[in-house]
Short mmCIF file of C-alpha atoms in Angstrom, two decimals:
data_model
loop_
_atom_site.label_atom_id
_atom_site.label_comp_id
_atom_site.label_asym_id
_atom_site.label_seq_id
_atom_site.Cartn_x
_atom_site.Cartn_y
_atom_site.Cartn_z
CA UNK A 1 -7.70 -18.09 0.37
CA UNK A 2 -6.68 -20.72 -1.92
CA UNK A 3 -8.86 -24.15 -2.80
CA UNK A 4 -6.89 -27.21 -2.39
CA UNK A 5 -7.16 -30.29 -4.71
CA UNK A 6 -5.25 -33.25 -5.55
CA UNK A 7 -1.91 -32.91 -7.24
CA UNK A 8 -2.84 -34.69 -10.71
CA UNK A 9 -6.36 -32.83 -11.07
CA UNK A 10 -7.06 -31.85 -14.52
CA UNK A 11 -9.14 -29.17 -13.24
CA UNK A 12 -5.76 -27.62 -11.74
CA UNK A 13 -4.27 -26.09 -14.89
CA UNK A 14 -7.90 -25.42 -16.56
CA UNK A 15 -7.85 -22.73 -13.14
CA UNK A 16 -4.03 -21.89 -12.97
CA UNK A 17 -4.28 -20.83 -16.46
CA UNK A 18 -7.77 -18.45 -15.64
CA UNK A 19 -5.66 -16.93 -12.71
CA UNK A 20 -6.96 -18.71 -9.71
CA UNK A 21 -4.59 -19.77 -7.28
CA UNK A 22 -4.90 -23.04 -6.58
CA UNK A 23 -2.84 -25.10 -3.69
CA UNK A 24 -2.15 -28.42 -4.32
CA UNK A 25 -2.36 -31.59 -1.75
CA UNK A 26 1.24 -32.57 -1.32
CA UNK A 27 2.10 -28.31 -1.27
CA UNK A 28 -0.95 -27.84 1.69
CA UNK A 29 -0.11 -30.98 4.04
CA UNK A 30 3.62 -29.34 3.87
CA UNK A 31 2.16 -25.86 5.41
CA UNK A 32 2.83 -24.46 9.22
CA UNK A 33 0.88 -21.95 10.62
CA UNK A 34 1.42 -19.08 11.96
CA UNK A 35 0.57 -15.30 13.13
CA UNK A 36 1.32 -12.97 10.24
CA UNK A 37 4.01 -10.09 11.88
CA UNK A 38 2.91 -6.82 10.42
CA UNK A 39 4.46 -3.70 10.78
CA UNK A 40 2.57 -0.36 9.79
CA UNK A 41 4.75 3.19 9.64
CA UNK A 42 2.59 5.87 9.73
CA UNK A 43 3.02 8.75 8.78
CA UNK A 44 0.21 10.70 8.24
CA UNK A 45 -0.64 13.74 10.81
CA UNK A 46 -3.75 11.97 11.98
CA UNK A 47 -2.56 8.61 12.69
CA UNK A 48 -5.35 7.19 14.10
CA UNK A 49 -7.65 7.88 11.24
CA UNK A 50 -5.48 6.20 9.08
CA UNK A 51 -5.12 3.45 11.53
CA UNK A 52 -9.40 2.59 11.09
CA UNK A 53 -8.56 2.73 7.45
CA UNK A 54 -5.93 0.45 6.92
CA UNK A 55 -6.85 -2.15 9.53
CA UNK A 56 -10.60 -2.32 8.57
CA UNK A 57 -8.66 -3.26 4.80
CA UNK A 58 -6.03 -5.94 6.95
CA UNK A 59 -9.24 -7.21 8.98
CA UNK A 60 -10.64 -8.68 5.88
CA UNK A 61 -8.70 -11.75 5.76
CA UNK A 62 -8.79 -15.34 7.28
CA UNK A 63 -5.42 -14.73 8.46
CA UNK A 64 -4.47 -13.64 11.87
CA UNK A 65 -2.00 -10.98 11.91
CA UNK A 66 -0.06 -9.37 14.44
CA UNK A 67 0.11 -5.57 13.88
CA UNK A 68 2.76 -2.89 15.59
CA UNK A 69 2.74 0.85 14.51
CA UNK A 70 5.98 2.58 13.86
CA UNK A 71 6.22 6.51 13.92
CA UNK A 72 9.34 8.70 13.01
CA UNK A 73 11.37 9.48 16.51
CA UNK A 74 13.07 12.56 14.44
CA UNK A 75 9.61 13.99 14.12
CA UNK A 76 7.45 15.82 16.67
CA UNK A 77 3.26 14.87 15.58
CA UNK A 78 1.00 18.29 16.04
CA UNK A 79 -2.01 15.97 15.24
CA UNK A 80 -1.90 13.19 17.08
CA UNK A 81 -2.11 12.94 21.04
CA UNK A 82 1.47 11.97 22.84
CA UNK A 83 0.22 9.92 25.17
CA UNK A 84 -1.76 7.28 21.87
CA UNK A 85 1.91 7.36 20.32
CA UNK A 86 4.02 6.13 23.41
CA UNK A 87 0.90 3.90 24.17
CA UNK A 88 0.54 2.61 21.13
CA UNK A 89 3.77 3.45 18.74
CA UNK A 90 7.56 2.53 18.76
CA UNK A 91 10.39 3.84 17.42
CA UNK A 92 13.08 2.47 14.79
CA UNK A 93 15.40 1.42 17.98
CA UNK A 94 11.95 -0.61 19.09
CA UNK A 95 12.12 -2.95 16.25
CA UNK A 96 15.03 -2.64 14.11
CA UNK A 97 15.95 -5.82 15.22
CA UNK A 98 12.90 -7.64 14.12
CA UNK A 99 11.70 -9.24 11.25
CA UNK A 100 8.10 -9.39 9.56
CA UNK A 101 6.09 -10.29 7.16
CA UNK A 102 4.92 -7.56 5.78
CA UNK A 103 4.78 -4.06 6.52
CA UNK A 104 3.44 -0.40 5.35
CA UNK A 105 4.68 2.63 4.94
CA UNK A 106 2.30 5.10 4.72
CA UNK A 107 1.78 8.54 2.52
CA UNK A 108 2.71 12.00 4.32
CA UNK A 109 1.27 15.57 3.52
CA UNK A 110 5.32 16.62 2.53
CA UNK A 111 4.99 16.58 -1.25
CA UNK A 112 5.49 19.85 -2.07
CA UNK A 113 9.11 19.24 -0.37
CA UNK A 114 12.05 17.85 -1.53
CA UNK A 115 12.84 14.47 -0.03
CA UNK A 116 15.62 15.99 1.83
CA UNK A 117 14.19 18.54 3.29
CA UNK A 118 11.29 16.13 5.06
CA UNK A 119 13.03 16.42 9.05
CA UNK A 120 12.70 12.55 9.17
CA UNK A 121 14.25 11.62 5.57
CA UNK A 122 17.23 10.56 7.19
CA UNK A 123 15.82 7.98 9.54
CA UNK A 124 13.17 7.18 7.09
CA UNK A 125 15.48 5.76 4.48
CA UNK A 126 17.20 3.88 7.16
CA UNK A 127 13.79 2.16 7.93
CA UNK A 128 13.55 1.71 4.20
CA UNK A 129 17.26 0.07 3.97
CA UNK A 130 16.49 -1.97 6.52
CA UNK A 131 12.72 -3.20 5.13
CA UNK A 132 15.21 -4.94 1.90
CA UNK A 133 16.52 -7.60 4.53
CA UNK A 134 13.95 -8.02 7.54
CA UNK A 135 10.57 -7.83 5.78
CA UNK A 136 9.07 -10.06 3.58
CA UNK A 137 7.10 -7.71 1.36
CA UNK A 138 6.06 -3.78 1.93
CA UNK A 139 3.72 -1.82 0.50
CA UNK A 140 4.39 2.06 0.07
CA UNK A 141 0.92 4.73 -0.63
CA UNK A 142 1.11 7.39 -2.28
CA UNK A 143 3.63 9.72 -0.94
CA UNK A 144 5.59 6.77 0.14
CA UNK A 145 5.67 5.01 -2.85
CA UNK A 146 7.40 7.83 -4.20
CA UNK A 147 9.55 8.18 -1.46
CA UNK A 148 10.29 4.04 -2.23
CA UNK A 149 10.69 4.98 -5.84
CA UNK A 150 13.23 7.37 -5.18
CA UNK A 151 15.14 5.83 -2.32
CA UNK A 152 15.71 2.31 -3.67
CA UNK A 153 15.85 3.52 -7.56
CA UNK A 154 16.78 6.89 -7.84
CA UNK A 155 13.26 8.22 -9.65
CA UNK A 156 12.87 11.36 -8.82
CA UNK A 157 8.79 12.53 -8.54
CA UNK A 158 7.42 15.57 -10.74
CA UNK A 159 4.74 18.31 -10.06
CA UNK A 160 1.83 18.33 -11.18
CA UNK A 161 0.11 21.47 -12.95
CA UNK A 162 -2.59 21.12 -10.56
CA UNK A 163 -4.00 18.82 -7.69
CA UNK A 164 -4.92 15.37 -8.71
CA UNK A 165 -8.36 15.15 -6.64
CA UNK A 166 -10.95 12.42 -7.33
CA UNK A 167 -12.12 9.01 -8.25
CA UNK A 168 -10.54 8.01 -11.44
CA UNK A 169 -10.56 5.02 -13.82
CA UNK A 170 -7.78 2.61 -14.07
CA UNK A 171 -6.87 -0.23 -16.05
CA UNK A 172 -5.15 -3.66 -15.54
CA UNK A 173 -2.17 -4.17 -17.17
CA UNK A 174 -0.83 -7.51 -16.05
CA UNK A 175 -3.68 -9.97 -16.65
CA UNK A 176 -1.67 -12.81 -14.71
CA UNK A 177 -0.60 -10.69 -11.87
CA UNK A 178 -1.07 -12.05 -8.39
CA UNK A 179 -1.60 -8.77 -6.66
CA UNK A 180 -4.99 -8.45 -8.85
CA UNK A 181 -6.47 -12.02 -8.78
CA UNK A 182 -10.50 -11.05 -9.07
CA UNK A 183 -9.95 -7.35 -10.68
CA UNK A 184 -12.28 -6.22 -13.40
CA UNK A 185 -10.04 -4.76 -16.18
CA UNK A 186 -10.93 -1.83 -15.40
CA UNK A 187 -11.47 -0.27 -11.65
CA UNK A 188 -11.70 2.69 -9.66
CA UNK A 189 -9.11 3.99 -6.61
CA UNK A 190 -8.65 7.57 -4.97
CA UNK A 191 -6.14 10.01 -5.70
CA UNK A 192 -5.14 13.06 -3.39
CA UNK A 193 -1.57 14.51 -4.88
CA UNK A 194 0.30 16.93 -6.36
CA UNK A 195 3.34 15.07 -7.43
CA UNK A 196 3.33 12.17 -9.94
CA UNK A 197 6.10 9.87 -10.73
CA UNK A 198 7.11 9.42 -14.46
CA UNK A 199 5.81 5.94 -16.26
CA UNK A 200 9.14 6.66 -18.62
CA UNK A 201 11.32 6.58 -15.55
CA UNK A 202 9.82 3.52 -13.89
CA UNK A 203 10.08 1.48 -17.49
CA UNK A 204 13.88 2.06 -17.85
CA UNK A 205 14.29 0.11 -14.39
CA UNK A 206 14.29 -3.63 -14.55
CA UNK A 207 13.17 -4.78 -11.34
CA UNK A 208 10.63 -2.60 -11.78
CA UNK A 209 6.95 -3.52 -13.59
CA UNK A 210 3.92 -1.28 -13.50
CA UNK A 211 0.55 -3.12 -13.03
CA UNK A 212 -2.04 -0.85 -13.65
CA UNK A 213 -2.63 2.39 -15.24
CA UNK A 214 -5.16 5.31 -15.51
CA UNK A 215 -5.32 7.98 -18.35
CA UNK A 216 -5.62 10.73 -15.81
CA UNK A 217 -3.84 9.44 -13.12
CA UNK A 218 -0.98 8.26 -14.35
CA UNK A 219 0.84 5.37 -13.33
CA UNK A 220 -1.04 3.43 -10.11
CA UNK A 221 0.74 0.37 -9.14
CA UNK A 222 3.90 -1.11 -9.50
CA UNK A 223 5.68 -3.97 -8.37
CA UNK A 224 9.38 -4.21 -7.75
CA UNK A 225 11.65 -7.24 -7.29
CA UNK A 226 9.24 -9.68 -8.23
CA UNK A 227 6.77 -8.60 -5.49
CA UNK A 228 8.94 -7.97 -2.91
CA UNK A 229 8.21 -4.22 -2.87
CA UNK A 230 4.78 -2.36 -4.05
CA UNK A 231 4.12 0.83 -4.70
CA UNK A 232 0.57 2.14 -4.75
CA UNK A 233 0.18 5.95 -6.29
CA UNK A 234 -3.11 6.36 -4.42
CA UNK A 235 -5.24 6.34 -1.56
CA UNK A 236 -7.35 2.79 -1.99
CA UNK A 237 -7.65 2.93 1.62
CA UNK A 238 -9.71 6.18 1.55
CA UNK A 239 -12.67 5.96 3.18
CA UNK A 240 -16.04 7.43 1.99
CA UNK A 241 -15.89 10.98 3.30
CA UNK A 242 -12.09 11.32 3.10
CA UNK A 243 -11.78 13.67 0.02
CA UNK A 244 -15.23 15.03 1.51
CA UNK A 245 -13.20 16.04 4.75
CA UNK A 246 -10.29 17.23 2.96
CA UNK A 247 -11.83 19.19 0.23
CA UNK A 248 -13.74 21.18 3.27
CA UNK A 249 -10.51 21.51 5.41
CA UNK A 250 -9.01 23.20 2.01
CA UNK A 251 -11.64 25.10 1.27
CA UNK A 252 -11.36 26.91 4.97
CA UNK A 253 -7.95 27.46 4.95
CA UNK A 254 -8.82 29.59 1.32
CA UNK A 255 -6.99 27.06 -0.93
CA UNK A 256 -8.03 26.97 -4.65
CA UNK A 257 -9.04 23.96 -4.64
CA UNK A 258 -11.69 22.01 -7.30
CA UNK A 259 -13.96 19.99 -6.45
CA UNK A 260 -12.81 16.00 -6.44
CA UNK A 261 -13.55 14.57 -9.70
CA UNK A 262 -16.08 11.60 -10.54
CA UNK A 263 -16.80 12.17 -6.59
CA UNK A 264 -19.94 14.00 -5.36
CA UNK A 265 -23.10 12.61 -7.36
CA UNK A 266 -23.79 15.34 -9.97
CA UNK A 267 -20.53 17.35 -9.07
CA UNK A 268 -22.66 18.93 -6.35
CA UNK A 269 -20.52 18.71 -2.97
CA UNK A 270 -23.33 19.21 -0.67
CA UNK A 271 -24.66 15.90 -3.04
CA UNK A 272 -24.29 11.99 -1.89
CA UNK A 273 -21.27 10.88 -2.42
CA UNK A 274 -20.49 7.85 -4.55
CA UNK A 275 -18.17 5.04 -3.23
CA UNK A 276 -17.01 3.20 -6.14
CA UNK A 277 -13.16 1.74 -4.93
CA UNK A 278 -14.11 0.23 -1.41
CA UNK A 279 -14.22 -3.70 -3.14
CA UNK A 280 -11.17 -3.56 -5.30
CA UNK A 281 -9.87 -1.57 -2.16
CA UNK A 282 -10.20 -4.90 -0.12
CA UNK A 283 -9.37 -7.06 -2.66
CA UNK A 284 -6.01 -5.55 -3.18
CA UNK A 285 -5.14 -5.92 0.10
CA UNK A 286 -5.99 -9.42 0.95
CA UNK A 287 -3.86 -9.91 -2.39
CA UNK A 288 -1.02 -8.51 -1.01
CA UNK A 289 -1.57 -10.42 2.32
CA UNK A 290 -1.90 -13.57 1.29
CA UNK A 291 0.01 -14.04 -2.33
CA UNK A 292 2.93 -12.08 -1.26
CA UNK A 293 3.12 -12.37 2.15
CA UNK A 294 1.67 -15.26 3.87
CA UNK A 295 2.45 -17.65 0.91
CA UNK A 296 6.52 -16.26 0.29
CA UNK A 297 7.18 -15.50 3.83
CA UNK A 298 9.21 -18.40 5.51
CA UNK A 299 7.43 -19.50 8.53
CA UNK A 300 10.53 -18.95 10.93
CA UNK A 301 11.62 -15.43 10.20
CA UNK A 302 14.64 -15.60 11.75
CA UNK A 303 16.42 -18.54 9.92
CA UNK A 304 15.00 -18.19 7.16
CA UNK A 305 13.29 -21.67 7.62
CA UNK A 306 10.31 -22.17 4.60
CA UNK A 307 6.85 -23.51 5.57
CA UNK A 308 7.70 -27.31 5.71
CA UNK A 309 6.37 -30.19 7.58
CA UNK A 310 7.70 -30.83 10.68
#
């Protein structure tokens, strides 16, 4: 959260100009409060895996925050009980006429597919139109921030020669960038692909600015519209087993598969494993919660009204 201090405080640019957000007096006193309105599309098969994952990242916040879930009606989920989905999940027609704060689309195990052939592109996109006017800020992982990439700007995604599997270096590009207040310069995230979007492609968009790089991984995060979009290449909100888990499930099914890079502690996968993305994993998130949600989101959604006094 941010520290408050008097308007005139010398202090104030001394910090502003090391990164650190500070609120001033007369900008604090002006502040209503509210619930944050989150929305979370899921699509991954086992949604409520991924639902521990990303709210034990939204959890670690000040802020309170009201989540929904939001699943694809034109799809049919083999992994996930029916009866958790109509308890739990709506539908487009649910909420399309809504607005939030913030919301996240999730990745999907339909790389290998064209866009168009995914049986819920159709109604996806229409989710994704609609995010542009009712939601504050989203943020699209992995296989839907290249689904973002390519809906909104036309970049197509590219395969890779082989699996992109493991823990992998990155570095920060933007040193002034909101979404990485408190990042070393360079960090550590998850990757579990075999697509990759192009870092050529991205640059020849304006709106478009990419935030953080890795030599093997390619392109990581970018930012589009000045923060109204994000688009995260990886899994940060892996947990500790998860490439574990899903380097066994390939393994059983008889995929060629290598072992996850920078991963198992001396590349041995019956070894410890080594968790070395879980803080920047938090920090990114509470970034994104409260520099470009909570503190751009107007506090009545619906008219647009900004956080005032009354």
């Amino acid at each position: 959260m941010p520290i408050k201090v008097q308007d005139n405080l010398p202090a104030k640019n001394v910090l502003e100009n090391e990164n650190i957000f500070v609120m001033t007096e007369s900008r604090a006193t002006g502040q209503n409060i509210r619930p944050l309105e989150i929305l979370i599309l899921n699509l991954m098969p086992k949604k409520e895996e991924t639902e521990v994952q990303l709210l034990r990242l939204l959890s670690n916040t000040p802020l309170q925050l009201n989540i929904k879930f939001l699943q694809m009606k034109s799809h049919i989920s083999k992994n996930t009980e029916a009866t958790h989905l109509k308890t739990f999940y709506n539908v487009f027609d649910d909420i399309k006429d809504l607005r939030f704060d913030g919301m996240i689309i999730t990745g999907a195990p339909v790389e290998l597919m064209d866009f168009e052939e995914v049986n819920y592109w159709e109604e996806l996109t229409k989710v994704m139109e609609w995010s542009k006017h009712n939601v504050t800020s989203t943020f699209h992982i992995c296989w839907g921030a290249q689904a973002g990439l390519y809906y909104h700007y036309g970049i197509k995604k590219h395969m890779l020669k082989e699996k992109l599997f493991g823990i992998y270096r990155h570095t920060k590009i933007y040193k002034h960038e909101n979404l990485l207040r408190g990042f070393d310069d360079h960090f550590y995230a998850p990757h579990s692909r075999y697509t990759e979007v192009s870092r050529y492609d991205i640059e020849k968009v304006p709106d478009l600015n990419i935030l953080s790089m890795s030599d093997k991984a390619g392109v990581y995060i970018v930012s589009g519209q000045g923060g109204k979009q994000f688009f995260v290449m990886g899994h940060s909100e892996y947990e500790t087993d998860t490439l574990k888990n899903e380097y066994l499930r390939d393994i059983e099914k008889g995929i060629k598969i290598k072992i996850p890079e920078n991963y198992f502690k001396n590349n041995n996968p019956k070894g410890e494993i080594t968790a070395q993305w879980k803080a920047h994993s938090s920090l990114l998130y509470s970034n994104w919660l409260n520099y470009y949600v909570y503190q751009i989101t107007p506090y009545d959604l619906y008219t647009g009204r900004a956080k005032t006094k009354k």
